[in-house]
PDB file of C-alpha atoms in Angstrom:
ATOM      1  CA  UNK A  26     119.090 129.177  64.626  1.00  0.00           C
ATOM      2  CA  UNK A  27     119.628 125.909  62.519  1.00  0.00           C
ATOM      3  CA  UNK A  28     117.196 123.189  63.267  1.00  0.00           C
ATOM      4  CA  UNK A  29     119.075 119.797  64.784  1.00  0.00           C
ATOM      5  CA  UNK A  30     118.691 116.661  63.843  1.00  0.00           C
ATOM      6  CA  UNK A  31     120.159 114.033  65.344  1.00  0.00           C
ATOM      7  CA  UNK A  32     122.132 113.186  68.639  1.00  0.00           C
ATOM      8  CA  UNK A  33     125.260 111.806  67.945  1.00  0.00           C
ATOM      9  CA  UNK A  34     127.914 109.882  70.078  1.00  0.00           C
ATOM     10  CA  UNK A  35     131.111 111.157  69.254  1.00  0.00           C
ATOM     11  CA  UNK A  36     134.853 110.829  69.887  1.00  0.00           C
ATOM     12  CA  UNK A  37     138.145 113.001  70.245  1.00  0.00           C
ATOM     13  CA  UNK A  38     141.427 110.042  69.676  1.00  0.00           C
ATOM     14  CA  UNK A  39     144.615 111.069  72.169  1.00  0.00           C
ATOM     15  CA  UNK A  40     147.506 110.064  70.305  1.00  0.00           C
ATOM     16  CA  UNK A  41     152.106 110.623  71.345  1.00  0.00           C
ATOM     17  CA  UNK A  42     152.568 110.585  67.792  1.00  0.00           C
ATOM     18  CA  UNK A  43     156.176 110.106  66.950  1.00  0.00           C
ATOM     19  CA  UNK A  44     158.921 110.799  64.443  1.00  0.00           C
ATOM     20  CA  UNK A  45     157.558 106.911  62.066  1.00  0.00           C
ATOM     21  CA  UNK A  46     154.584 107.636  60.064  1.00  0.00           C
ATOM     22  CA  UNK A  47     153.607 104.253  59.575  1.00  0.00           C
ATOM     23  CA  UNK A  48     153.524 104.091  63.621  1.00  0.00           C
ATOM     24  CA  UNK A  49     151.366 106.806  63.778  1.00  0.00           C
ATOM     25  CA  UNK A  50     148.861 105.511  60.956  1.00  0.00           C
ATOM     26  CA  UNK A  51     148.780 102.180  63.073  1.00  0.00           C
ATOM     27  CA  UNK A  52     147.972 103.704  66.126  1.00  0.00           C
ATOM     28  CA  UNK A  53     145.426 105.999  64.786  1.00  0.00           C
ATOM     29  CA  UNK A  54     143.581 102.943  63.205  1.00  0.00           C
ATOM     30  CA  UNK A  55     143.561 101.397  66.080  1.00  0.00           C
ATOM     31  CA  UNK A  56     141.912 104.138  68.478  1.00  0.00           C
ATOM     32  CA  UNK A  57     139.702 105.348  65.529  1.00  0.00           C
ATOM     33  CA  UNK A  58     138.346 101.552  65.711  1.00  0.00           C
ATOM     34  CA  UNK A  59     137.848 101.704  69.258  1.00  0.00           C
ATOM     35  CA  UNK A  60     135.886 104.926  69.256  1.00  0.00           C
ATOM     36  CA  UNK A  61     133.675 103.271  66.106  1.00  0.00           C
ATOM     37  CA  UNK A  62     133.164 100.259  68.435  1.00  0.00           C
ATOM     38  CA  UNK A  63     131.823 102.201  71.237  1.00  0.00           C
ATOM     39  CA  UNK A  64     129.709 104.175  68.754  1.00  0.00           C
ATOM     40  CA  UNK A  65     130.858 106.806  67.801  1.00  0.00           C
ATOM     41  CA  UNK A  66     129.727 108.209  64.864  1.00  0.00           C
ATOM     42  CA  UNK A  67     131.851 111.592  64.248  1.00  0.00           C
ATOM     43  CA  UNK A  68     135.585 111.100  65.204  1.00  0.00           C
ATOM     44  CA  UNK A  69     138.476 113.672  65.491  1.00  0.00           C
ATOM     45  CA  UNK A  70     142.009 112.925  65.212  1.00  0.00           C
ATOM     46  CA  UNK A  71     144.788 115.447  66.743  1.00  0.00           C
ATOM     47  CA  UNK A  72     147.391 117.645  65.287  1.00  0.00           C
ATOM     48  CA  UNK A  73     150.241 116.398  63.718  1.00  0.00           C
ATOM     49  CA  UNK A  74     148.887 112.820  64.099  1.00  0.00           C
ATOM     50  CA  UNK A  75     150.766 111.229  61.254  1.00  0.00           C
ATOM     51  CA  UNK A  76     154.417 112.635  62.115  1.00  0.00           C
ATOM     52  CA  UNK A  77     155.570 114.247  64.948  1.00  0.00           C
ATOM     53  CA  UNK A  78     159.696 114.913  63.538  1.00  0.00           C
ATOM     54  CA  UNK A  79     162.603 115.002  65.503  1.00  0.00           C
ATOM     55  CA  UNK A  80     162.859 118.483  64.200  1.00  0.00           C
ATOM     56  CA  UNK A  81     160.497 120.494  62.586  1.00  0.00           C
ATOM     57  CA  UNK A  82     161.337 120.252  59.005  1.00  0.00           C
ATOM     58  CA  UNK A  83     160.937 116.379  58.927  1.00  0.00           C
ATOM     59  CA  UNK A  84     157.434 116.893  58.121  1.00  0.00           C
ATOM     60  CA  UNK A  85     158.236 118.162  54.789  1.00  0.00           C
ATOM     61  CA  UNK A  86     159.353 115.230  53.510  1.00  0.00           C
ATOM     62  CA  UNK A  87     155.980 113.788  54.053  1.00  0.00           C
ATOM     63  CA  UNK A  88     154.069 116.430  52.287  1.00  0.00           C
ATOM     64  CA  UNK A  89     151.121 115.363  49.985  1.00  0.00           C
ATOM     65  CA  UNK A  90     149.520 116.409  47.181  1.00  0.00           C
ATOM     66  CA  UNK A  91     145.656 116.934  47.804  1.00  0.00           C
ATOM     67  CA  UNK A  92     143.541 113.443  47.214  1.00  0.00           C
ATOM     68  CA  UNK A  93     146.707 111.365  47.207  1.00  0.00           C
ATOM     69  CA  UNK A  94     149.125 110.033  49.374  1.00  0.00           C
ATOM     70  CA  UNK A  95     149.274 107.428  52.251  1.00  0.00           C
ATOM     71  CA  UNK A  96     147.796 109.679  54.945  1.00  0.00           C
ATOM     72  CA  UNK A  97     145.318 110.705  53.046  1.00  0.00           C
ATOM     73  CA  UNK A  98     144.408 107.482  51.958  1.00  0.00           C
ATOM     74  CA  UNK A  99     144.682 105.893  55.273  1.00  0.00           C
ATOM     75  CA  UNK A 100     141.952 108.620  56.615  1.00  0.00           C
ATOM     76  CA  UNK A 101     139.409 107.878  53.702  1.00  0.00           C
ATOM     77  CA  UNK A 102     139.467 104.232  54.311  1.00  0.00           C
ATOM     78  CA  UNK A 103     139.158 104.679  58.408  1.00  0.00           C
ATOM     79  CA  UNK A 104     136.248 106.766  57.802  1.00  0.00           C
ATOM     80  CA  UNK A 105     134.592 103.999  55.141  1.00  0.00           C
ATOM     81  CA  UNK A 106     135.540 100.914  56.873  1.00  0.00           C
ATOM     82  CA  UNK A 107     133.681 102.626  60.154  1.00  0.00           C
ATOM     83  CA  UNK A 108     130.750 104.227  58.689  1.00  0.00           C
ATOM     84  CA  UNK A 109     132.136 107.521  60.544  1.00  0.00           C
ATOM     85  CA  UNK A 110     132.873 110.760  59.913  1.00  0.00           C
ATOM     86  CA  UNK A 111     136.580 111.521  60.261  1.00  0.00           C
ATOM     87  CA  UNK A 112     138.190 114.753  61.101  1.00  0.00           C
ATOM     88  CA  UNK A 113     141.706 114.223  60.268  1.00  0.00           C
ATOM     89  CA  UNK A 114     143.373 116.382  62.811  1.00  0.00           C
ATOM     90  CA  UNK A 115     146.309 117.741  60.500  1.00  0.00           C
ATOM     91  CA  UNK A 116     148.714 116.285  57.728  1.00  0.00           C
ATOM     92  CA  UNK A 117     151.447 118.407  55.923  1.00  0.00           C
ATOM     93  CA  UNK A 118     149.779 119.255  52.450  1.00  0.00           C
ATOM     94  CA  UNK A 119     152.476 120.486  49.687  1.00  0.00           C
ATOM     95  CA  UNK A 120     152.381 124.198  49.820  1.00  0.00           C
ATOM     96  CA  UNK A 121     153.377 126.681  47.068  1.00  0.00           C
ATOM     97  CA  UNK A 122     156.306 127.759  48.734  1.00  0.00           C
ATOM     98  CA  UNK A 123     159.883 126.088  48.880  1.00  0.00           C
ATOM     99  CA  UNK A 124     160.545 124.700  52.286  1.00  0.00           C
ATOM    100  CA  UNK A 125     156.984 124.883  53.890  1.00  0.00           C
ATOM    101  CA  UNK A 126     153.621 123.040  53.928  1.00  0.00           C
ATOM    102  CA  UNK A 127     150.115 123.505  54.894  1.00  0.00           C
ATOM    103  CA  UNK A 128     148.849 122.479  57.995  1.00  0.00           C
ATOM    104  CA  UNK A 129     145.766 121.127  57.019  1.00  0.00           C
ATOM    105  CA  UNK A 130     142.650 119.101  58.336  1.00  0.00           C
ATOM    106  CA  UNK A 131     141.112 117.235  55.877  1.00  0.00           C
ATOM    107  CA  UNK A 132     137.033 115.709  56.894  1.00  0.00           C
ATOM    108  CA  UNK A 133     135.818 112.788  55.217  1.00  0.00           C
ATOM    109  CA  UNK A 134     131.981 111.257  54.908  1.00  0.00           C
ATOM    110  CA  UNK A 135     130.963 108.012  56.185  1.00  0.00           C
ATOM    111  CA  UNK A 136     131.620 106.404  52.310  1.00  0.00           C
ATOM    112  CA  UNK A 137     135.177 107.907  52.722  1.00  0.00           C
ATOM    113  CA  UNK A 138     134.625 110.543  50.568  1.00  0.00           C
ATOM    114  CA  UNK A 139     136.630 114.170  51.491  1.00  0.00           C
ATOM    115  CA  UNK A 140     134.029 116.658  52.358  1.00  0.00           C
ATOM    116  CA  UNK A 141     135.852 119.197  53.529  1.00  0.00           C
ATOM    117  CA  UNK A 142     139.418 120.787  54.054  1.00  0.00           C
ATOM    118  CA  UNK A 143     140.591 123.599  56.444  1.00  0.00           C
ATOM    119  CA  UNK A 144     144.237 125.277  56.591  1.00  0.00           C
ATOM    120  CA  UNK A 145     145.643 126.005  60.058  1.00  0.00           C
ATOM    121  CA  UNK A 146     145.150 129.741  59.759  1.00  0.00           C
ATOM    122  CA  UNK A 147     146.969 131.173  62.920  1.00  0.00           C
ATOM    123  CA  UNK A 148     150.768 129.727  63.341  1.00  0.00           C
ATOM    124  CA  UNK A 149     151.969 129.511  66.740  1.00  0.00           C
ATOM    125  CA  UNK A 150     155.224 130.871  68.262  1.00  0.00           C
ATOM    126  CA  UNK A 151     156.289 130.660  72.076  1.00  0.00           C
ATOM    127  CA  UNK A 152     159.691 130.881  73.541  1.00  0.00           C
ATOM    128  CA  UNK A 153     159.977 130.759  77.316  1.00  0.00           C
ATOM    129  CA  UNK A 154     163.587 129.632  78.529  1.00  0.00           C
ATOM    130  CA  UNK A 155     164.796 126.601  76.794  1.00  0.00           C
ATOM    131  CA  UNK A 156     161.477 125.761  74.788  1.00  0.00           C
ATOM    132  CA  UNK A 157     160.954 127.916  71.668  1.00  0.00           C
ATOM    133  CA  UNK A 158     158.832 127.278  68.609  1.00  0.00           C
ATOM    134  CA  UNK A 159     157.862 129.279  65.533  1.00  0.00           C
ATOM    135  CA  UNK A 160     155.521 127.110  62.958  1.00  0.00           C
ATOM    136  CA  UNK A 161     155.801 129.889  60.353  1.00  0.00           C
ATOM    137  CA  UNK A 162     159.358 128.619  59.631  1.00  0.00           C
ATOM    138  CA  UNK A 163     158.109 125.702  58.137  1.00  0.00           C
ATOM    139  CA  UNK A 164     154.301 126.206  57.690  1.00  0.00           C
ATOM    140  CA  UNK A 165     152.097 128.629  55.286  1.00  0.00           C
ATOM    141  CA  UNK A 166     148.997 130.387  57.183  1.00  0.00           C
ATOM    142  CA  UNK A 167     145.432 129.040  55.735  1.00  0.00           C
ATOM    143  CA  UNK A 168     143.019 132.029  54.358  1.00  0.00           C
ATOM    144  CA  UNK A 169     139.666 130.832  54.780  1.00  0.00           C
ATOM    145  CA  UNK A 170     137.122 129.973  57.472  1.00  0.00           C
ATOM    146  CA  UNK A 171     136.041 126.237  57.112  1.00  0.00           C
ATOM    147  CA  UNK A 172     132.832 124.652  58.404  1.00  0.00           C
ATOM    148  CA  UNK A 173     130.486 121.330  56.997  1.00  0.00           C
ATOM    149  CA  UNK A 174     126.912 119.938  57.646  1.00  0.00           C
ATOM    150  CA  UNK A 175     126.958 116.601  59.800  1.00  0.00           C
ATOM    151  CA  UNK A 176     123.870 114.761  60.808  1.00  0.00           C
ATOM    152  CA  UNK A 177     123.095 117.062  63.914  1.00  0.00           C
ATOM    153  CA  UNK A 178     124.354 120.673  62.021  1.00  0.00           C
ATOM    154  CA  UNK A 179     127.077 122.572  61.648  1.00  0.00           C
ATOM    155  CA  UNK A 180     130.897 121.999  62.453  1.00  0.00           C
ATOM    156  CA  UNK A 181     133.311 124.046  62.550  1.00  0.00           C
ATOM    157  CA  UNK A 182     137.080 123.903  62.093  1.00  0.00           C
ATOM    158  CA  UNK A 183     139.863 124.715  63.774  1.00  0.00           C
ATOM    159  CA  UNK A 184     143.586 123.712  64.556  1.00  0.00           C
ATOM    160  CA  UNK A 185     145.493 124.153  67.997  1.00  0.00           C
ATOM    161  CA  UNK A 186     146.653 128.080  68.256  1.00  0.00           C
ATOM    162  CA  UNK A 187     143.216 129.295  66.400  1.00  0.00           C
ATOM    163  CA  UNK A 188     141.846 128.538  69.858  1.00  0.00           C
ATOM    164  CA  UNK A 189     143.257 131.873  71.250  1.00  0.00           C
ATOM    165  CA  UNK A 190     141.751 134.045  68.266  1.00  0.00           C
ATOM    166  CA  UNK A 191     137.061 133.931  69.406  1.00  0.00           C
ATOM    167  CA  UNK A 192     136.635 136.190  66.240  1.00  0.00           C
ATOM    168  CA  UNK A 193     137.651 133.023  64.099  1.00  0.00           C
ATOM    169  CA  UNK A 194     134.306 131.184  65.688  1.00  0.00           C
ATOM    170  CA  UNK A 195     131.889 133.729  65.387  1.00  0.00           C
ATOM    171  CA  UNK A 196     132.970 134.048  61.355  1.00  0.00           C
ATOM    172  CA  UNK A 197     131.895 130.357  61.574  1.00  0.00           C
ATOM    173  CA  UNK A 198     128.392 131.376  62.185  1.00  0.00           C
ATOM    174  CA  UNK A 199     125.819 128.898  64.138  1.00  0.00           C
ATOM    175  CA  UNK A 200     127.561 125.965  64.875  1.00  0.00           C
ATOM    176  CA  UNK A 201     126.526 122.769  66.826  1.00  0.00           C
ATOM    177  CA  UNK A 202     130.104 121.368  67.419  1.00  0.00           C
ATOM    178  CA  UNK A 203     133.446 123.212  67.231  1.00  0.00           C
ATOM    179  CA  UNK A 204     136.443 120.773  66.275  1.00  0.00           C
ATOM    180  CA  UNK A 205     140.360 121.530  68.008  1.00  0.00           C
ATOM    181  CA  UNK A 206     142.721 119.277  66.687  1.00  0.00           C
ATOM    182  CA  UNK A 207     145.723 120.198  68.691  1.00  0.00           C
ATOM    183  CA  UNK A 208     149.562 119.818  69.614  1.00  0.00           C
ATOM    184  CA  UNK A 209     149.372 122.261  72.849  1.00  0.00           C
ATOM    185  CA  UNK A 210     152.689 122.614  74.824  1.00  0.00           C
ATOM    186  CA  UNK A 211     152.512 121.411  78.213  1.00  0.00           C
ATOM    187  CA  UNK A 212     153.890 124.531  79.652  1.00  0.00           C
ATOM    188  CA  UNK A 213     150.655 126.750  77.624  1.00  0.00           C
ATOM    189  CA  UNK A 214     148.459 123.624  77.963  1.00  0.00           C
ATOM    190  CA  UNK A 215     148.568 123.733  81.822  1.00  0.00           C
ATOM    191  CA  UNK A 216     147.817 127.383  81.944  1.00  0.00           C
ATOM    192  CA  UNK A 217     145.155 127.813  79.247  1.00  0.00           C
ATOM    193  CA  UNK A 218     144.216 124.856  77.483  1.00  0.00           C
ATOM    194  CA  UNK A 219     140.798 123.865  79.669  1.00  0.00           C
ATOM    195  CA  UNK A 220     139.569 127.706  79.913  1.00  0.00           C
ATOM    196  CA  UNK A 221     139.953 128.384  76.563  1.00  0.00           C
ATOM    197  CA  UNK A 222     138.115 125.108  75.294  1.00  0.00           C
ATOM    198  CA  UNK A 223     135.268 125.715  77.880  1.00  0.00           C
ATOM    199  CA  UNK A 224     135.357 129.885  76.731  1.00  0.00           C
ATOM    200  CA  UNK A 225     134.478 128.771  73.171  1.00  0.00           C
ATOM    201  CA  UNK A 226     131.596 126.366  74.007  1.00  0.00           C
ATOM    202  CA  UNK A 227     130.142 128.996  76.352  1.00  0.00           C
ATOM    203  CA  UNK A 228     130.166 132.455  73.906  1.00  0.00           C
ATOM    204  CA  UNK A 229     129.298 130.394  71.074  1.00  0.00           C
ATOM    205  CA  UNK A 230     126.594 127.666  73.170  1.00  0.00           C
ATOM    206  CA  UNK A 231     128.176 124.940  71.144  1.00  0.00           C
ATOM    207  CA  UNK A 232     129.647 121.754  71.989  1.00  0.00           C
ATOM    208  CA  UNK A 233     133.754 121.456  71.724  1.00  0.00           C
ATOM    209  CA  UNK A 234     135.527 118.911  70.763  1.00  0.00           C
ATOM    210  CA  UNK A 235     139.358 118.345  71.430  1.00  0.00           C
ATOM    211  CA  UNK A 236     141.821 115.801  70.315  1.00  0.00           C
ATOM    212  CA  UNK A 237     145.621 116.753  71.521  1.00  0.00           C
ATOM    213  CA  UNK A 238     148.951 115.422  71.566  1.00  0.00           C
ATOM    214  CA  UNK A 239     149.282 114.240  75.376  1.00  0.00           C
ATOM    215  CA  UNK A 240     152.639 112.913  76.579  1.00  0.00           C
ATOM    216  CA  UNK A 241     156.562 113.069  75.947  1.00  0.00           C
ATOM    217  CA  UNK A 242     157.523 112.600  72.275  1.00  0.00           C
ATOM    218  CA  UNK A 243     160.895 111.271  71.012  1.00  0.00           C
ATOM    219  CA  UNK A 244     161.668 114.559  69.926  1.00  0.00           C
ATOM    220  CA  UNK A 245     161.700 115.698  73.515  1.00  0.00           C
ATOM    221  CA  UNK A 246     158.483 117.768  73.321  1.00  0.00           C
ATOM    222  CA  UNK A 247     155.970 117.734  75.675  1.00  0.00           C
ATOM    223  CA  UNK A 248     152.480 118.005  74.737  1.00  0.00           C
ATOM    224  CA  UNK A 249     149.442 119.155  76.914  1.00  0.00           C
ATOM    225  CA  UNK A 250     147.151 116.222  76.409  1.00  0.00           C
ATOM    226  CA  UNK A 251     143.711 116.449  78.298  1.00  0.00           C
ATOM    227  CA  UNK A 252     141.686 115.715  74.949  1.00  0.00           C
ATOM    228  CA  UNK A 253     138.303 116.438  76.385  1.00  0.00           C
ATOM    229  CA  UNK A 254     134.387 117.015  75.000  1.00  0.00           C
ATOM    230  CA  UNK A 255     132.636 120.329  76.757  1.00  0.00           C
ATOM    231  CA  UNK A 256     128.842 120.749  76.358  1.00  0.00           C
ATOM    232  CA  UNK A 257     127.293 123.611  75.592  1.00  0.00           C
ATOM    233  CA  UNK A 258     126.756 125.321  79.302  1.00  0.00           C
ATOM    234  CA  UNK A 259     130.905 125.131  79.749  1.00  0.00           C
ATOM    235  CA  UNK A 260     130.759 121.597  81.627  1.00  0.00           C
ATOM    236  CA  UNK A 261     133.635 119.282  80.755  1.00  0.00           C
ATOM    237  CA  UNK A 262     131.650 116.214  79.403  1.00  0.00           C
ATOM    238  CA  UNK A 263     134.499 113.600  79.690  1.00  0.00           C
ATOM    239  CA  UNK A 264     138.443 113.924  79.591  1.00  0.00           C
ATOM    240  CA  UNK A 265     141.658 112.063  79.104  1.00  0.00           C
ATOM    241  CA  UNK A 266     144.819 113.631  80.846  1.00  0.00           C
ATOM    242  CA  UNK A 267     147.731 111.912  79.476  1.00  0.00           C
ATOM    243  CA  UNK A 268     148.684 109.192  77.024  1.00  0.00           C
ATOM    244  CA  UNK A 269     146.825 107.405  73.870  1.00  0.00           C
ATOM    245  CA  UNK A 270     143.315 106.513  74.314  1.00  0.00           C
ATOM    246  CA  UNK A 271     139.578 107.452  73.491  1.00  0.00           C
ATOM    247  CA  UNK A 272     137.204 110.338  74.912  1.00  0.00           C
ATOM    248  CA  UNK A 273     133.550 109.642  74.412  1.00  0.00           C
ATOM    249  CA  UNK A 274     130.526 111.609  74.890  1.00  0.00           C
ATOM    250  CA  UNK A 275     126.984 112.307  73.086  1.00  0.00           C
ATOM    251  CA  UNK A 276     126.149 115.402  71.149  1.00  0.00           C
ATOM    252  CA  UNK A 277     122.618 116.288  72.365  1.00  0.00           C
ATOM    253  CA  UNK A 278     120.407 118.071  70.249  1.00  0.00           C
ATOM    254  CA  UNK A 279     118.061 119.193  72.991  1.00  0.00           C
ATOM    255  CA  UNK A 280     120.555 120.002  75.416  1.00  0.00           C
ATOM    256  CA  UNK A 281     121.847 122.177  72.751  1.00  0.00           C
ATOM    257  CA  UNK A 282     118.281 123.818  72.358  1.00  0.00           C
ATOM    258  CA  UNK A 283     117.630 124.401  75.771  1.00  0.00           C
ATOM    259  CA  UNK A 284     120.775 126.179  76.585  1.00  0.00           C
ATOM    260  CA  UNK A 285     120.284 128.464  73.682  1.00  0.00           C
ATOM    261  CA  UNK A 286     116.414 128.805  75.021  1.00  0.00           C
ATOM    262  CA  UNK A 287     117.205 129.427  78.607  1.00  0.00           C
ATOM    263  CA  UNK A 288     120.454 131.981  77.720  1.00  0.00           C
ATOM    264  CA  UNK A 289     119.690 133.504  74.165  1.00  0.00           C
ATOM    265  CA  UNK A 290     123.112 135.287  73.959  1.00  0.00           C
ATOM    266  CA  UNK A 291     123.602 134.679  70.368  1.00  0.00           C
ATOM    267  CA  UNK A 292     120.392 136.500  69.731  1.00  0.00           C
ATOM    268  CA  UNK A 293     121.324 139.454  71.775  1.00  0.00           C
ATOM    269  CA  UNK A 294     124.490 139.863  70.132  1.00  0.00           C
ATOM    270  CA  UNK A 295     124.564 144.112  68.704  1.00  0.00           C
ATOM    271  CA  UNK A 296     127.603 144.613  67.487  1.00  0.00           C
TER     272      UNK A 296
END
């Protein structure tokens, strides 16, 4: 098992993103300085934070080239103004083919340097009734299984629907924080969101953090909300139901230790 460091306070941001990308960069600046004041030192920003369109291929026209672009550039100075690391929920990243983009999270170091970047691997689909979305219309599936070293270990990476798919965690490998960025419906939201969340942090004795979409958008979508952090043992640390705001809570080291100590399921693991 990796060695710990150092406990850590740190922060999921609940944003209603809408259809303005300069709103969106506001408000994230905003709640990512409110989480630094209250000192956090890792903080994770949802899905779809910079644009949330009034249909689905408005995002397109905000695609960026990698290491450019006002998103981008708005994330790297967060993270150096702060002294934090950043976990940029998602931004559309220019994609190879016509008429999609990536969904991508891009991480940045405390001197606002990028340090790591994940593409949303599993694209979500859901019709029920009236509500009906399909991501692969307008999105390209990532490839590759994403993780970096922080202070207190490993993190790992992933985006919204990955949460439904464990064998994506345990190709992570030994992780002391999971990261969910997410955009959750608030018809799947209210049946699976929490479970899920706590589900990961238990079979992989990790802490989980998760930064959603929570309220009603001007596009008429309702997201789940509930950004929340869950310690290792499955407990819900601290949550936020609905609307913008901040969810707080120390990663601790020992508390990480002793749950792996008392339960060693990873080590038991045979297949």
């Amino acid at each position: 098992m990796t060695q710990l460091k150092q406990a850590m306070k740190i922060a999921a941001i609940q944003m209603v993103s809408t259809p303005a990308v300069e709103e969106n960069l506001a408000s994230a600046s905003r709640l990512v300085a409110q989480a630094a004041g209250q000192g956090a030192g890792l903080v994770l920003l949802p899905e779809y934070w910079p644009i949330m369109g009034m249909k689905e291929s408005d995002k397109l026209a905000h695609a960026e080239e990698p290491g450019s672009g006002p998103i981008q550039q708005c994330m790297s100075e967060l993270a150096r103004e702060h002294g934090i690391w950043l976990v940029g929920g998602t931004l559309p990243l220019a994609a190879q083919e016509s008429g999609k983009v990536m969904n991508t999270l891009m991480v940045y170091d405390p001197q606002g340097r990028h340090a790591m970047r994940y593409d949303k691997i599993h694209l979500f689909s859901f019709t029920k009734g009236e509500e009906s979305y399909d991501e692969a219309r307008t999105i390209v599936h990532g490839d590759s299984v994403r993780s970096f070293e922080a202070p207190f270990g490993k993190v790992g990476l992933s985006v919204c629907y990955d949460l439904r798919f464990p064998e994506l965690y345990r190709a992570m490998g030994d992780c002391a924080l999971i990261v969910m960025p997410a955009a959750f419906t608030h018809t799947t939201g209210q049946a699976h969101w929490e479970i899920l969340l706590r589900a990961r942090a238990i079979e992989n004795q990790c802490y989980v953090l998760a930064s959603a979409q929570g309220g009603k958008h001007p596009n008429g979508r309702r997201t789940w909300g509930h950004s929340m952090l869950v310690d290792p043992w499955g407990e819900v640390v601290s949550v936020l139901p609905e609307g913008e705001g901040v969810v707080i809570g120390e990663l601790d080291p020992e508390q990480l230790q002793r749950v792996r100590a008392s339960l060693p399921a990873l080590r038991h693991r045979k297949l």
